Amino acid sequence: MNAMHTAHPSSAKYAWAGGLRVFAAVMLALAGLFGIFRGIMAIAEDEVFVTTPHYVFQFDLTGWGWVHLGLGIVALLVSFGLFAAAAWARYTGVGIAALVIIANFLSLPYYPWWSVIMIVMSGVIIWALCVDRGEDEGVMGGRQP
């Protein structure tokens, strides 16, 4: 009699998907914190930002600050839902990350390098949330396989 315990064939798949969800939650929380900090800097009209004349999407720097602050707060709240493995948080996280990409693209001339970094970071968040199809809810709470 062989007393060796064998793992369920899809347990590696569940561990991988659960890891992606946690990765996306951490990245979204970081993106949210960075958005909050960037929003506060823009609202305070810090000298860090570049003013570009004749920009098509020119918007008051304080206005951009409120946009980034709002998106940052929502992203941080959604990341808490991702840590709790809520299905709504996965869908909302993709939407918020897409809005962060759009906001950073439109504010590209004000802080170019950071905008590009945030666009890439949000793209990775969207990838991680779309790869995780929610079949792994036994890993972080929810139904078991």
Coordinates of C-alpha atoms in Angstrom, one line a residue:
M1 CA 0.0 0.0 0.0
N2 CA 1.4 3.3 -1.0
A3 CA 0.7 6.0 1.6
M4 CA 2.1 8.8 -0.5
H5 CA -0.3 11.8 -0.9
T6 CA -0.7 13.1 -4.4
A7 CA -1.8 16.7 -5.1
H8 CA -4.8 17.4 -7.1
P9 CA -3.7 17.9 -10.7
S10 CA -5.2 21.5 -10.8
S11 CA -3.8 22.6 -7.5
A12 CA -0.8 24.3 -9.2
K13 CA -3.3 26.1 -11.5
Y14 CA -5.2 27.3 -8.4
A15 CA -2.0 28.5 -6.7
W16 CA -0.9 30.3 -9.8
A17 CA -4.2 32.1 -10.3
G18 CA -4.4 32.9 -6.6
G19 CA -0.9 34.4 -6.8
L20 CA -1.9 36.5 -9.8
R21 CA -4.9 37.9 -7.9
V22 CA -2.7 38.8 -4.9
F23 CA -0.1 40.3 -7.3
A24 CA -2.8 42.4 -9.0
A25 CA -4.2 43.5 -5.6
V26 CA -0.8 44.7 -4.4
M27 CA 0.0 46.4 -7.7
L28 CA -3.4 48.1 -7.7
A29 CA -2.9 49.3 -4.1
L30 CA 0.5 50.7 -5.1
A31 CA -1.0 52.4 -8.2
G32 CA -3.8 53.8 -6.0
L33 CA -1.2 55.2 -3.5
F34 CA 0.9 56.7 -6.2
G35 CA -2.3 58.3 -7.7
I36 CA -3.2 59.7 -4.3
F37 CA 0.3 61.2 -3.9
R38 CA 0.3 62.5 -7.5
G39 CA -3.1 64.1 -7.0
I40 CA -2.0 65.8 -3.8
M41 CA 1.1 67.1 -5.5
A42 CA -0.9 68.5 -8.4
I43 CA -3.6 70.0 -6.1
A44 CA -0.8 71.7 -4.1
E45 CA 0.6 72.9 -7.5
D46 CA 4.0 71.5 -6.8
E47 CA 6.8 72.6 -9.0
V48 CA 7.5 69.0 -10.0
F49 CA 5.1 69.2 -13.0
V50 CA 6.0 70.6 -16.4
T51 CA 3.6 73.0 -18.0
T52 CA 3.3 72.4 -21.8
P53 CA 1.9 75.2 -23.9
H54 CA -0.6 74.4 -26.6
Y55 CA -1.4 70.9 -25.4
V56 CA -4.6 69.5 -27.0
F57 CA -5.9 68.0 -23.7
Q58 CA -4.8 71.0 -21.6
F59 CA -6.5 70.9 -18.3
D60 CA -5.9 72.8 -15.1
L61 CA -3.2 71.1 -13.0
T62 CA -5.5 71.3 -10.0
G63 CA -8.2 69.5 -12.1
W64 CA -5.7 66.7 -13.0
G65 CA -4.8 66.5 -9.4
W66 CA -8.4 65.8 -8.4
V67 CA -8.8 63.2 -11.2
H68 CA -5.7 61.3 -10.1
L69 CA -6.7 61.6 -6.4
G70 CA -10.1 60.2 -7.1
L71 CA -8.8 57.4 -9.2
G72 CA -6.2 56.6 -6.6
I73 CA -8.7 56.4 -3.8
V74 CA -11.0 54.1 -5.8
A75 CA -8.1 51.9 -6.9
L76 CA -7.0 51.5 -3.3
L77 CA -10.5 50.6 -2.2
V78 CA -10.9 48.1 -5.1
S79 CA -7.5 46.5 -4.1
F80 CA -9.0 45.6 -0.7
G81 CA -11.8 43.8 -2.5
L82 CA -9.2 41.9 -4.5
F83 CA -7.5 40.8 -1.3
A84 CA -10.9 39.5 -0.2
A85 CA -11.3 37.6 -3.6
A86 CA -14.5 39.4 -4.5
A87 CA -15.6 38.9 -8.1
W88 CA -16.8 42.5 -8.4
A89 CA -13.3 43.7 -7.5
R90 CA -11.7 41.9 -10.4
Y91 CA -14.0 43.5 -12.9
T92 CA -13.9 46.9 -11.3
G93 CA -10.1 46.6 -11.0
V94 CA -9.8 46.2 -14.8
G95 CA -12.0 49.2 -15.3
I96 CA -10.1 51.4 -12.8
A97 CA -6.7 50.3 -14.3
A98 CA -8.0 51.3 -17.8
L99 CA -9.1 54.7 -16.5
V100 CA -5.7 55.1 -14.9
I101 CA -4.1 54.4 -18.3
I102 CA -6.4 57.0 -19.9
A103 CA -5.8 59.6 -17.2
N104 CA -2.0 59.1 -17.4
F105 CA -2.0 59.3 -21.2
L106 CA -4.0 62.6 -21.1
S107 CA -1.7 64.0 -18.5
L108 CA 1.5 62.8 -20.2
P109 CA 3.1 66.2 -20.9
Y110 CA 2.8 67.2 -17.2
Y111 CA 4.9 64.4 -15.8
P112 CA 6.0 62.2 -18.8
W113 CA 8.3 59.5 -17.3
W114 CA 6.0 58.8 -14.4
S115 CA 2.9 58.7 -16.7
V116 CA 4.6 56.1 -18.8
I117 CA 5.5 54.0 -15.7
M118 CA 1.9 54.2 -14.5
I119 CA 0.6 53.2 -17.9
V120 CA 2.8 50.1 -18.0
M121 CA 2.0 49.3 -14.4
S122 CA -1.8 49.5 -15.1
G123 CA -1.3 47.3 -18.2
V124 CA 0.3 44.6 -16.0
I125 CA -2.6 44.9 -13.5
I126 CA -5.1 44.4 -16.3
W127 CA -3.2 41.4 -17.6
A128 CA -3.1 39.8 -14.1
L129 CA -6.8 40.4 -13.5
C130 CA -7.8 39.0 -16.9
V131 CA -5.6 35.9 -16.7
D132 CA -7.2 35.1 -13.3
R133 CA -10.6 33.8 -14.4
G134 CA -12.1 33.4 -11.0
E135 CA -11.8 29.6 -11.0
D136 CA -9.5 29.6 -8.1
E137 CA -11.8 30.9 -5.4
G138 CA -10.9 27.9 -3.2
V139 CA -7.4 29.4 -2.8
M140 CA -8.4 32.7 -1.1
G141 CA -11.9 32.0 0.2
G142 CA -15.0 31.0 -1.6
R143 CA -15.9 27.7 -3.3
Q144 CA -13.6 24.7 -3.3
P145 CA -12.7 22.8 -6.6

